[in-house]
PDB file of C-alpha atoms in Angstrom:
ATOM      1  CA  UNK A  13      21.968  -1.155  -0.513  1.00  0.00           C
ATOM      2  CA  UNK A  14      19.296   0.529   1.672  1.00  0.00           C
ATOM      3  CA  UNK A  15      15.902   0.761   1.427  1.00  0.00           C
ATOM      4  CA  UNK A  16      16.121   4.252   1.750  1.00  0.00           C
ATOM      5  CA  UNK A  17      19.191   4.311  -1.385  1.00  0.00           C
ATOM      6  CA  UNK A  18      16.901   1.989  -3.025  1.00  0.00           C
ATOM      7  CA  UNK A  19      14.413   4.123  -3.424  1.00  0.00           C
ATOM      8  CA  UNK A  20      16.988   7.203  -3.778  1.00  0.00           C
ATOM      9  CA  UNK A  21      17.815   5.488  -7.179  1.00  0.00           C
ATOM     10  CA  UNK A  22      14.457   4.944  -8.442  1.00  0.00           C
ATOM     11  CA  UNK A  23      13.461   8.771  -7.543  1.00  0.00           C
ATOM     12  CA  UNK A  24      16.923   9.402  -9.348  1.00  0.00           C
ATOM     13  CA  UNK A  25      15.602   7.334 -12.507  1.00  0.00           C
ATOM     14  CA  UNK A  26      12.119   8.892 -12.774  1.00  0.00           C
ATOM     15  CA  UNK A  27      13.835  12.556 -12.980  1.00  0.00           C
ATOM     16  CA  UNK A  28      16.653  11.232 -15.738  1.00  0.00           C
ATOM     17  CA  UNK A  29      13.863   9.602 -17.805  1.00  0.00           C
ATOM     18  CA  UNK A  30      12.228  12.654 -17.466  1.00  0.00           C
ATOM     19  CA  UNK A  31      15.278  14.585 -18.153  1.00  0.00           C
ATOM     20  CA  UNK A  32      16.212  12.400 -21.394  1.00  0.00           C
ATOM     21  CA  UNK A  33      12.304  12.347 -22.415  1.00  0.00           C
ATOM     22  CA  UNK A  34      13.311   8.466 -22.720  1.00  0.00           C
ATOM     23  CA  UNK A  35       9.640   6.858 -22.484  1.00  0.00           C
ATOM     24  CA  UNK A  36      11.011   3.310 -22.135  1.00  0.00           C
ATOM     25  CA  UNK A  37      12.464   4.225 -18.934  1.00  0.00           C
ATOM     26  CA  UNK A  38       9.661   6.448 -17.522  1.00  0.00           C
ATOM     27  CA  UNK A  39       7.069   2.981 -18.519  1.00  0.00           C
ATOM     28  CA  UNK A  40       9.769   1.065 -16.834  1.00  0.00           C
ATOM     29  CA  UNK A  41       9.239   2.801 -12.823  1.00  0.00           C
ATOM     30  CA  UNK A  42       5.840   2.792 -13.030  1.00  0.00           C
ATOM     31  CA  UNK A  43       4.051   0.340 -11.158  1.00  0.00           C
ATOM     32  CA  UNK A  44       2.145  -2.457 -13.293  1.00  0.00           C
ATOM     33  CA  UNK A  45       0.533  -3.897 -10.496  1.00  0.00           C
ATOM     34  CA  UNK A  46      -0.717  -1.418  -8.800  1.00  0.00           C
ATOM     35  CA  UNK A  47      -3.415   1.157  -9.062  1.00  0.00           C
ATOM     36  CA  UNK A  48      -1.266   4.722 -10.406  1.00  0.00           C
ATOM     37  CA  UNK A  49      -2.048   8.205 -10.011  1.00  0.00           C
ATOM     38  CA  UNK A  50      -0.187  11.536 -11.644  1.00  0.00           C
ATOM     39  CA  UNK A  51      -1.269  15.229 -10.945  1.00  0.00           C
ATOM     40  CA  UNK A  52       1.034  17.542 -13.513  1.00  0.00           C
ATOM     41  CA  UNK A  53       1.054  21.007 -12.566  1.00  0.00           C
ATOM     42  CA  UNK A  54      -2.240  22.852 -13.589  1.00  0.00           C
ATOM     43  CA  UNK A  55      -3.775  19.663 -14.828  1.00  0.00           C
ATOM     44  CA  UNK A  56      -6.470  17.506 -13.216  1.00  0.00           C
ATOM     45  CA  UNK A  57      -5.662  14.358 -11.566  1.00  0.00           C
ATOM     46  CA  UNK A  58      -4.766  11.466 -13.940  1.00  0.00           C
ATOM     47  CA  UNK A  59      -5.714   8.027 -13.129  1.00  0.00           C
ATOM     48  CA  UNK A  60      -4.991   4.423 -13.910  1.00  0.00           C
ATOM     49  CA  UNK A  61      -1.612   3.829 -15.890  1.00  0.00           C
ATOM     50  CA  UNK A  62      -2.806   3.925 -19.355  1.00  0.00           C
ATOM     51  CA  UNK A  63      -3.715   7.795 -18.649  1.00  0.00           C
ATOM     52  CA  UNK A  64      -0.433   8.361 -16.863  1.00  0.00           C
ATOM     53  CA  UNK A  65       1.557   6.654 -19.718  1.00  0.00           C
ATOM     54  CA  UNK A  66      -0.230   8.626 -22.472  1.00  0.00           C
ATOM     55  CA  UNK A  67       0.193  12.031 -20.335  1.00  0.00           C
ATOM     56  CA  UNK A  68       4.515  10.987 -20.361  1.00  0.00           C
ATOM     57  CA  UNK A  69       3.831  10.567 -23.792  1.00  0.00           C
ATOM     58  CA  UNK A  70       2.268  14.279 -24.832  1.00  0.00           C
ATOM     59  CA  UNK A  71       5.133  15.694 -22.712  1.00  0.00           C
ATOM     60  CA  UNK A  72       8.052  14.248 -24.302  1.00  0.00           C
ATOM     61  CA  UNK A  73       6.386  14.803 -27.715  1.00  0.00           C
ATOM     62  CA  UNK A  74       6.665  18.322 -26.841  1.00  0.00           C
ATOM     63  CA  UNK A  75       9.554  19.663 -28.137  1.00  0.00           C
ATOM     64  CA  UNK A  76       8.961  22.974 -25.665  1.00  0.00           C
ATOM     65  CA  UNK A  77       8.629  20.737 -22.497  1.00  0.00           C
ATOM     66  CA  UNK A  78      10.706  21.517 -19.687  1.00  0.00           C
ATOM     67  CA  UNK A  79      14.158  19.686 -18.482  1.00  0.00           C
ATOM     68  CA  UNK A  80      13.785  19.200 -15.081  1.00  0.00           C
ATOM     69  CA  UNK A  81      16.493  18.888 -12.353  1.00  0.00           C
ATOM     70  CA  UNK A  82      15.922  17.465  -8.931  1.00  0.00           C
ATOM     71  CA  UNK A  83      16.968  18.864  -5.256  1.00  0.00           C
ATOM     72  CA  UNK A  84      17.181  18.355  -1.749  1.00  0.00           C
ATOM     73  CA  UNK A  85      14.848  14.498  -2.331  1.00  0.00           C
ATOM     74  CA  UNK A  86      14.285  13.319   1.330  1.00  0.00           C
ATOM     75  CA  UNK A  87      12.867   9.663   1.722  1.00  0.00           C
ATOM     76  CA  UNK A  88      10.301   8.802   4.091  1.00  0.00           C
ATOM     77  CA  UNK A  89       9.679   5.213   4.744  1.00  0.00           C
ATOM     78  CA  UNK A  90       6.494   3.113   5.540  1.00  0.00           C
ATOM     79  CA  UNK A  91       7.025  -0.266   5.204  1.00  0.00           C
ATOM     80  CA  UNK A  92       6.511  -1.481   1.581  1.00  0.00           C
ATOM     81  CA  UNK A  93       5.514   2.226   0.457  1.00  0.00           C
ATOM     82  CA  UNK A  94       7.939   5.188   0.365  1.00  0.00           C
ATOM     83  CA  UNK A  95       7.230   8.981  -0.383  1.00  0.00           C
ATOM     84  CA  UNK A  96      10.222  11.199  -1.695  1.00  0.00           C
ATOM     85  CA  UNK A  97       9.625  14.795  -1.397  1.00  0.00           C
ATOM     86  CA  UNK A  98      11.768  17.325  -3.083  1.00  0.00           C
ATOM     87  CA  UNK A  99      12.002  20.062  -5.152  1.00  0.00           C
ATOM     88  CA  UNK A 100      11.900  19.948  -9.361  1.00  0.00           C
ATOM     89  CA  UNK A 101      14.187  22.989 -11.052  1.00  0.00           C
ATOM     90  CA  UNK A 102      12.986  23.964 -13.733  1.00  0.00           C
ATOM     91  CA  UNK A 103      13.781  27.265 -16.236  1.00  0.00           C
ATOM     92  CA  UNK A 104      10.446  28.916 -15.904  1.00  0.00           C
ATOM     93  CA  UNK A 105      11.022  28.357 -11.685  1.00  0.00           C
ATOM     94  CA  UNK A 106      10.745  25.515  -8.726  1.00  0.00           C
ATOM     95  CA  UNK A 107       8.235  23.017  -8.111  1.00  0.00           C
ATOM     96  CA  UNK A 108       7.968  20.899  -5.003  1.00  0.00           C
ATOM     97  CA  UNK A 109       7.083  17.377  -5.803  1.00  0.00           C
ATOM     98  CA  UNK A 110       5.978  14.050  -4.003  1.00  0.00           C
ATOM     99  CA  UNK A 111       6.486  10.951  -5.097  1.00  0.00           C
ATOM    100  CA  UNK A 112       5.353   7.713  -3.749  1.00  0.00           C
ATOM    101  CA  UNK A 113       6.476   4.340  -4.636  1.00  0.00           C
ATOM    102  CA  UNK A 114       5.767   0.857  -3.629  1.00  0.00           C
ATOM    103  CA  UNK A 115       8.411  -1.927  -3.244  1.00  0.00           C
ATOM    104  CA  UNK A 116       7.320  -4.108  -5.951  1.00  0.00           C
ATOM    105  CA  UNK A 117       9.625  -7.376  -5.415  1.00  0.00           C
ATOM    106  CA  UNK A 118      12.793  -6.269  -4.967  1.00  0.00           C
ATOM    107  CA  UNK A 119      12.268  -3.290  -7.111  1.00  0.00           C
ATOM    108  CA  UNK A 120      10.857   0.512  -6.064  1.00  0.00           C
ATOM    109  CA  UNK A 121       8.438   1.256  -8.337  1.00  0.00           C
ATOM    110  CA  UNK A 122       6.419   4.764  -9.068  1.00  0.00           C
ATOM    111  CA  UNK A 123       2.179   4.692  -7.957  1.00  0.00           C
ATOM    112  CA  UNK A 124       1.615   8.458  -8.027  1.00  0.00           C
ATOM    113  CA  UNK A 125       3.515  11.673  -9.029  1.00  0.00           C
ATOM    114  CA  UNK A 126       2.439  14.872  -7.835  1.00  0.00           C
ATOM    115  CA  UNK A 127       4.056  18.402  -8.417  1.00  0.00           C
ATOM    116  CA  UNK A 128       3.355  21.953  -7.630  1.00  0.00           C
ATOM    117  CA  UNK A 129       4.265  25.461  -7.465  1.00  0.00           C
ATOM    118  CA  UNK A 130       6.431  26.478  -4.436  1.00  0.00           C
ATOM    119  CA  UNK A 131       5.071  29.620  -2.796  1.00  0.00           C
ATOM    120  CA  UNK A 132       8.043  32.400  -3.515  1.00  0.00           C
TER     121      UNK A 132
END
């Protein structure tokens, strides 16, 4: 497989967790070794991964929180770090989202989340 499908299928994972509100999974791609960041729309930035964790946690404790279906992901490569930008469906409307992860072994694994509104 290729970096670049490598890290296809961990941006594909994130958004399923997310999808299935399964918090083993989302704990899973994020990075334990690393320093992790996560800015949810409207909130303030979240750092370290006990903050991220316990912000996963609120939002698939909500039983009104969103399904969310990714689109168009393009992979950019540097190295051992890899940004996927692309745009997060939703029913309320369309987010644009980056996500960067760091090759962690042989593994892709999530350091920072950020999503957005999309200008109309």
């Amino acid at each position: 497989m290729s970096q670049e499908a490598a890290v296809l299928f961990a941006n594909e994972a994130f958004y399923l967790a997310f999808t299935l509100k399964d918090l083993k999974g989302m704990d899973e791609l994020w990075s334990r070794h690393l320093p992790v960041t996560c800015v949810h729309p409207g909130w303030q930035p979240l750092i370290g991964r006990e903050a991220v964790m316990d912000s996963w946690i609120g939002i698939f404790g909500n039983p009104r929180s969103p399904g969310v279906e990714c689109r168009q992901p393009r992979v950019f490569l540097y190295g051992d770090l890899a940004q996927v930008c692309c745009y997060e469906v939703l029913e309320e409307g369309t987010l644009v989202a980056c996500n960067l992860f760091a090759r962690d072994g042989q593994a892709w694994t999530l350091v920072h989340h950020q999503a957005s509104p999309v200008a109309e």
